[in-house]
Coordinates of C-alpha atoms in Angstrom, one line a residue:
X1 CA 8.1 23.2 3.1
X2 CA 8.8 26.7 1.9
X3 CA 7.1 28.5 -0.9
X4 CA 10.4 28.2 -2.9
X5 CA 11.0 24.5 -2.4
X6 CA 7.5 23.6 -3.1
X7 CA 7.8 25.5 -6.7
X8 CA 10.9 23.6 -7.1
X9 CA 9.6 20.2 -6.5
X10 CA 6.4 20.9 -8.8
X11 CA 8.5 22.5 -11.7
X12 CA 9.9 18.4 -11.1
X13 CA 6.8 16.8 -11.0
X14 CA 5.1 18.1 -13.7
X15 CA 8.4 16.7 -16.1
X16 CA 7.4 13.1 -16.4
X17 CA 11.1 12.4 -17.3
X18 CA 12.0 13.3 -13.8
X19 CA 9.8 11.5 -11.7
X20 CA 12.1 9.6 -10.3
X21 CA 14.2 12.3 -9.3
X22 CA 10.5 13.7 -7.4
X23 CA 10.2 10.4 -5.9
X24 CA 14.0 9.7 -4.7
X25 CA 13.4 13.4 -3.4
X26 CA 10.7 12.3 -1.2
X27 CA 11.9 9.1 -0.1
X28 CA 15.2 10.8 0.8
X29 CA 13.6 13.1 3.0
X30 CA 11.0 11.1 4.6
X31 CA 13.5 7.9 5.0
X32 CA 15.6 10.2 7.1
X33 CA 13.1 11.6 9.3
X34 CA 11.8 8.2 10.1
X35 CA 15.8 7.4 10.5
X36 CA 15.8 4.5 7.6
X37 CA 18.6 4.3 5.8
X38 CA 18.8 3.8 2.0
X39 CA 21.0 1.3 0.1
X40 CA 20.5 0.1 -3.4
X41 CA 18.2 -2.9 -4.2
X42 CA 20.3 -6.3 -3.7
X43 CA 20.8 -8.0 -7.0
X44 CA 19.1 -11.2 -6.0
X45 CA 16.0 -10.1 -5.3
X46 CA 15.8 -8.2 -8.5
X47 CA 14.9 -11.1 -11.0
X48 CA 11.1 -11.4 -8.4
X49 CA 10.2 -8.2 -10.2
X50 CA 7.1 -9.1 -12.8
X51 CA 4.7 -7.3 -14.8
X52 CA 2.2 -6.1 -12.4
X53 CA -1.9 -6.6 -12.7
X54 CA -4.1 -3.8 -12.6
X55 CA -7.1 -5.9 -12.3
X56 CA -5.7 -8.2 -9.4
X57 CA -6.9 -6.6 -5.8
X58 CA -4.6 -4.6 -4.2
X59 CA -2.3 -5.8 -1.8
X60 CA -0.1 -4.8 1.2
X61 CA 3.8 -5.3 1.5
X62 CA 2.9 -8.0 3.2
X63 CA 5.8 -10.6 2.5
X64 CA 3.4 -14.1 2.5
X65 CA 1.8 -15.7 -0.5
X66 CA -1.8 -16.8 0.0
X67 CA -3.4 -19.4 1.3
X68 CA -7.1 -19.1 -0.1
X69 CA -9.2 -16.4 -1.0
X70 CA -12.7 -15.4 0.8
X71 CA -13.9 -12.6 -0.8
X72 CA -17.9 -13.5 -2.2
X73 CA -17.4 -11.4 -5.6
X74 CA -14.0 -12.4 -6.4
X75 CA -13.0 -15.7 -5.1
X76 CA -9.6 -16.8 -5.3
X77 CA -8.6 -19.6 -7.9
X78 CA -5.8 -20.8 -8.2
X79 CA -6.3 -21.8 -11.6
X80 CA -7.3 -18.3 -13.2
X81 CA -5.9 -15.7 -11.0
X82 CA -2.1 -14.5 -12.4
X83 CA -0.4 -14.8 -9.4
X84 CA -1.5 -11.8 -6.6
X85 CA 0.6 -9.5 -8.6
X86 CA -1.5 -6.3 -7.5
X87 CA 0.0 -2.9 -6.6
X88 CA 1.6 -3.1 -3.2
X89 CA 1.1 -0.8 -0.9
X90 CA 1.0 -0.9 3.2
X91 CA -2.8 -1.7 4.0
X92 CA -3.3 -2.3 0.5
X93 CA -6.3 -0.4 -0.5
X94 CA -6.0 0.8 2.6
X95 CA -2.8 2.7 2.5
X96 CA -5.2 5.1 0.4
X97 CA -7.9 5.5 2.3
X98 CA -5.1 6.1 5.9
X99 CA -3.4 8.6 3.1
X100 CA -6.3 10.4 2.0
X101 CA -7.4 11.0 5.8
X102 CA -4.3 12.2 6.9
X103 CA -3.8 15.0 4.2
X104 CA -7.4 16.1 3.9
X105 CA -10.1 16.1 6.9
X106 CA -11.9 13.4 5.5
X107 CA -14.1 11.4 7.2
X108 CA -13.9 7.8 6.8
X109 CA -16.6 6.9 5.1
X110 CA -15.9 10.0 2.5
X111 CA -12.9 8.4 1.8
X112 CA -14.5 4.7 1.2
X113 CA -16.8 6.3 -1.2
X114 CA -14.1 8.7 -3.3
X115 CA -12.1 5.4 -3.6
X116 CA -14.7 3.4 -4.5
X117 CA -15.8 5.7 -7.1
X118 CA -11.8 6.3 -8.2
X119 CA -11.4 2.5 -8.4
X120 CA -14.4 1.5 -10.3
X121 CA -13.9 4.4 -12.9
X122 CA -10.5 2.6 -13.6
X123 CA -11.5 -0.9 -13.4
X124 CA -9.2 -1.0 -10.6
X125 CA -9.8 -3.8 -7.6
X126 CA -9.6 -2.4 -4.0
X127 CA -8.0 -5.5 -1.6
X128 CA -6.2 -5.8 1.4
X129 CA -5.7 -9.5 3.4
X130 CA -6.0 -11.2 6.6
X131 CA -4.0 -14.6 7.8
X132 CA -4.3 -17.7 9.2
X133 CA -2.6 -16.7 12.4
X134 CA 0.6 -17.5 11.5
X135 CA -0.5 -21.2 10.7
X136 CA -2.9 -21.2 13.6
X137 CA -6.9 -21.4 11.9
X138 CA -7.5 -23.8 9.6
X139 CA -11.7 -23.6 9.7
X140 CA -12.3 -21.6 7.1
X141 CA -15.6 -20.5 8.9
X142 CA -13.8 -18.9 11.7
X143 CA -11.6 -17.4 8.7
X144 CA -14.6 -16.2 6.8
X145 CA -14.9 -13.6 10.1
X146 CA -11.8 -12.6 10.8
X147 CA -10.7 -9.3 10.4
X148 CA -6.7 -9.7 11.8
X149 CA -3.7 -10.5 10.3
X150 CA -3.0 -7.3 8.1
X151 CA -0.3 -5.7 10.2
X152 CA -0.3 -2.4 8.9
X153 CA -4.0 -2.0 9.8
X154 CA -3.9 -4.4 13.1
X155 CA -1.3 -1.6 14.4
X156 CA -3.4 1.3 13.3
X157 CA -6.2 -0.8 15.6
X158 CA -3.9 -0.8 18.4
X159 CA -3.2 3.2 18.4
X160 CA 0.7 2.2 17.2
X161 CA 1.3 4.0 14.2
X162 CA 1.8 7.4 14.9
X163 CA 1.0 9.5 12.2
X164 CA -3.0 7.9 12.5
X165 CA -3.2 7.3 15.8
X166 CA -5.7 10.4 16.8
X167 CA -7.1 10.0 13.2
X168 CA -7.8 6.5 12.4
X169 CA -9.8 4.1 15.1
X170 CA -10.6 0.4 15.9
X171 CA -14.0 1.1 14.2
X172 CA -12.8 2.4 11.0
X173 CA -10.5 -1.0 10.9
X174 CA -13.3 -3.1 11.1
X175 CA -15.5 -1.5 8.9
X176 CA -12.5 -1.7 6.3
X177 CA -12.8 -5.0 6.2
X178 CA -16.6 -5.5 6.3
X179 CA -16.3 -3.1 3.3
X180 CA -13.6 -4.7 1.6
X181 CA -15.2 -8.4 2.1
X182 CA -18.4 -7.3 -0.2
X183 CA -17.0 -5.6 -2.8
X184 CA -13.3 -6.1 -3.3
X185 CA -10.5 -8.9 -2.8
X186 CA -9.4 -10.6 0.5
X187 CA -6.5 -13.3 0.6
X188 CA -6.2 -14.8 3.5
X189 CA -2.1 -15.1 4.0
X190 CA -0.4 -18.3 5.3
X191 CA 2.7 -18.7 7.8
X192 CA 4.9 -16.7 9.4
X193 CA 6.9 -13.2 8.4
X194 CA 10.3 -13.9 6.8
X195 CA 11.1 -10.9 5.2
X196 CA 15.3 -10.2 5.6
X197 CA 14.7 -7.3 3.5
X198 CA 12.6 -4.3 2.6
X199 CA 12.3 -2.6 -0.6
X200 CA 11.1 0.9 -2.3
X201 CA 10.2 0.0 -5.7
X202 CA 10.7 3.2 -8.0
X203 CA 9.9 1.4 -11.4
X204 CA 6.4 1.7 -13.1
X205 CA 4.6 -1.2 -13.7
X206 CA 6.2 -3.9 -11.9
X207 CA 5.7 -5.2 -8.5
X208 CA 7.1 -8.1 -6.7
X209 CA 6.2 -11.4 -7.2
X210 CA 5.9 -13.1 -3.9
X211 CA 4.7 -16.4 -5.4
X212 CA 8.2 -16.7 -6.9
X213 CA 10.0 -15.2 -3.9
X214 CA 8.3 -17.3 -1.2
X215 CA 9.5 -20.6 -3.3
X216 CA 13.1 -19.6 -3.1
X217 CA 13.1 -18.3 0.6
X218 CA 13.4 -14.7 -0.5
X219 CA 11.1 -13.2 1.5
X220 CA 10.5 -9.4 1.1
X221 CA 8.2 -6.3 2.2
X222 CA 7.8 -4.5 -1.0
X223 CA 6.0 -0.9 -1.9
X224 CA 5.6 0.1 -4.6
X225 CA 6.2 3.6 -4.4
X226 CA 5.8 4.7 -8.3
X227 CA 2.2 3.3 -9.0
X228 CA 1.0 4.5 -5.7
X229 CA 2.1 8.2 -7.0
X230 CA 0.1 7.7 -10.3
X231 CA -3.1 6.4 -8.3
X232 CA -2.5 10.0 -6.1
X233 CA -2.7 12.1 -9.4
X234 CA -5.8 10.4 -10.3
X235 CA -7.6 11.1 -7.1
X236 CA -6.3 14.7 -7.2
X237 CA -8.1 15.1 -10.4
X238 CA -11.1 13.1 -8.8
X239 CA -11.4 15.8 -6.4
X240 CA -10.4 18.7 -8.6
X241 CA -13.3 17.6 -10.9
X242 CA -16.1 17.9 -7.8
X243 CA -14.1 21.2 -6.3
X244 CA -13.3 19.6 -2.8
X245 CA -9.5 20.1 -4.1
X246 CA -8.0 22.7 -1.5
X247 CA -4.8 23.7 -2.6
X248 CA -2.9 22.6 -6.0
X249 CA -2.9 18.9 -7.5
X250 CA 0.9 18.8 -7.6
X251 CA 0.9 19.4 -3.8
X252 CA -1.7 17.2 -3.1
X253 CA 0.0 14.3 -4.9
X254 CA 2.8 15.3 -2.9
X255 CA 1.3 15.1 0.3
X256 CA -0.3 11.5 -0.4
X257 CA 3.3 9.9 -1.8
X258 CA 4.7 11.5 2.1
X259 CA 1.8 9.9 3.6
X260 CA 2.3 6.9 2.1
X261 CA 5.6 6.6 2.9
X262 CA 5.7 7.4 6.1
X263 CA 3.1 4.9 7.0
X264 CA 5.2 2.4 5.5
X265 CA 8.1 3.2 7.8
X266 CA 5.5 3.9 11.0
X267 CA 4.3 0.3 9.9
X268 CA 8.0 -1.4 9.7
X269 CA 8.8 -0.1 12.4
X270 CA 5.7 -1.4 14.9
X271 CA 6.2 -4.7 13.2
X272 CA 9.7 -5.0 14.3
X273 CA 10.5 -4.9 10.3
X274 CA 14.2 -4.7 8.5
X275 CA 15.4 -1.2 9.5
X276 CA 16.9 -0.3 6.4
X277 CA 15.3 0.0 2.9
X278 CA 16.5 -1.0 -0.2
X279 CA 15.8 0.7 -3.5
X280 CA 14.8 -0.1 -7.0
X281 CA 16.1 2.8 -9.3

């Protein structure tokens, strides 16, 4: 991007009115290198969309609803959690971490401990999921050990997402979860993929409900594209604040929300996903 376009797209970003404009500008661009196209959010599927839960875990786009939760410091129940309405986000918590290693050089335990640190100043709960292989494990012992069934990071195990594949490695995966299982939120997700449809959500502070969804067959991959920028500004200032900021913030949050979404296609696309993507304006 040239010196003149960047200007341009910071002039946008810094105008909180427009950040929707910033992020249709990104999605645009990044859609159409990754050859998605766009069409507005179907009106039946709009109605899933629900207040979203900063202190439930993170989750991925995942379309399933869970089946139990195995994570030691916050168990799953059924009768206090508000319904897995995290921020969603391919990877879940570890959308960031692929992000944050793709636009700086990173290593990957610096970027475990910068979103630890991040998260835990903001009461924020870092999450990701496995599955029950598709309806296969039932013994919740073999469960409590299994690090599959996140596509996103499965495919990033396998070398299959592009944009990571000389960056992120079967190693880092698994200490992801290892990490994850001690100190954050881990679903395990039940049956198969039945997503028709997915979605770029644009709206603050909403996310998609998929305990609603899943009970009237409306399966959907969701990301929700505007909280993940907001999380970016606050690890640029993270870094600005210890000087390991190269570069401006604005183009740093830039970079991540690109990242992001690029994965996110990378990911759709290794999953065999819907090949277009619908929008929440």
């Amino acid at each position: 991007m040239n010196k003149k376009a960047r200007d341009k797209t910071m002039e946008i970003l810094s105008n909180r009115e427009n950040k929707q404009i910033f992020l249709m500008k990104c999605l645009e661009e990044v859609a159409q290198e990754e050859n998605f196209p766009l069409i507005d959010l179907e009106e039946k599927y709009k109605p899933y969309f629900v207040s979203f839960e900063s202190s439930d875990g993170d989750r991925c786009v995942d379309d399933r609803y869970i089946l139990t939760g195995l994570s030691e410091q916050y168990p799953y129940d059924k009768t206090q959690n508000s319904g897995y309405k995290g921020i969603a986000l391919p990877g879940g918590t570890f959308g960031f971490i692929d992000a944050l290693r793709y636009v700086t050089e990173m290593r990957e335990d610096e970027a475990q401990n910068l979103v630890m640190q991040v998260y835990q100043e903001n009461k924020w709960l870092i999450g990701d999921h496995i599955d029950d292989e598709h309806g296969q494990i039932s013994d919740p012992e073999i469960l409590k050990q299994r690090n599959q069934g996140c596509g996103d990071q499965d495919k990033k195990r396998a070398g299959l997402i592009p944009m990571l594949k000389d960056i992120v490695t079967s190693d880092d995966v698994d200490s992801r979860f290892i990490w994850i299982r001690n100190k954050g939120f881990l679903p395990v997700l039940a049956g198969e993929h039945r997503a028709k449809i997915a979605i770029v959500n644009l709206k603050e502070g909403e996310t998609y409900c998929n305990e609603k969804a899943v009970k009237d067959d409306n399966y959907a991959f969701n990301f929700d594209l505007a909280e993940v920028e907001k999380r970016a500004a606050v690890f640029g200032q993270a870094l600005e604040d210890q000087d390991k900021l190269s570069g401006e913030k604005n183009q740093f949050i830039e970079e991540i929300v690109r990242a992001v979404l690029r994965n996110y296609f990378q990911t759709l696309k290794a999953l065999n996903g819907p090949a277009e993507i619908q929008v929440r304006k």
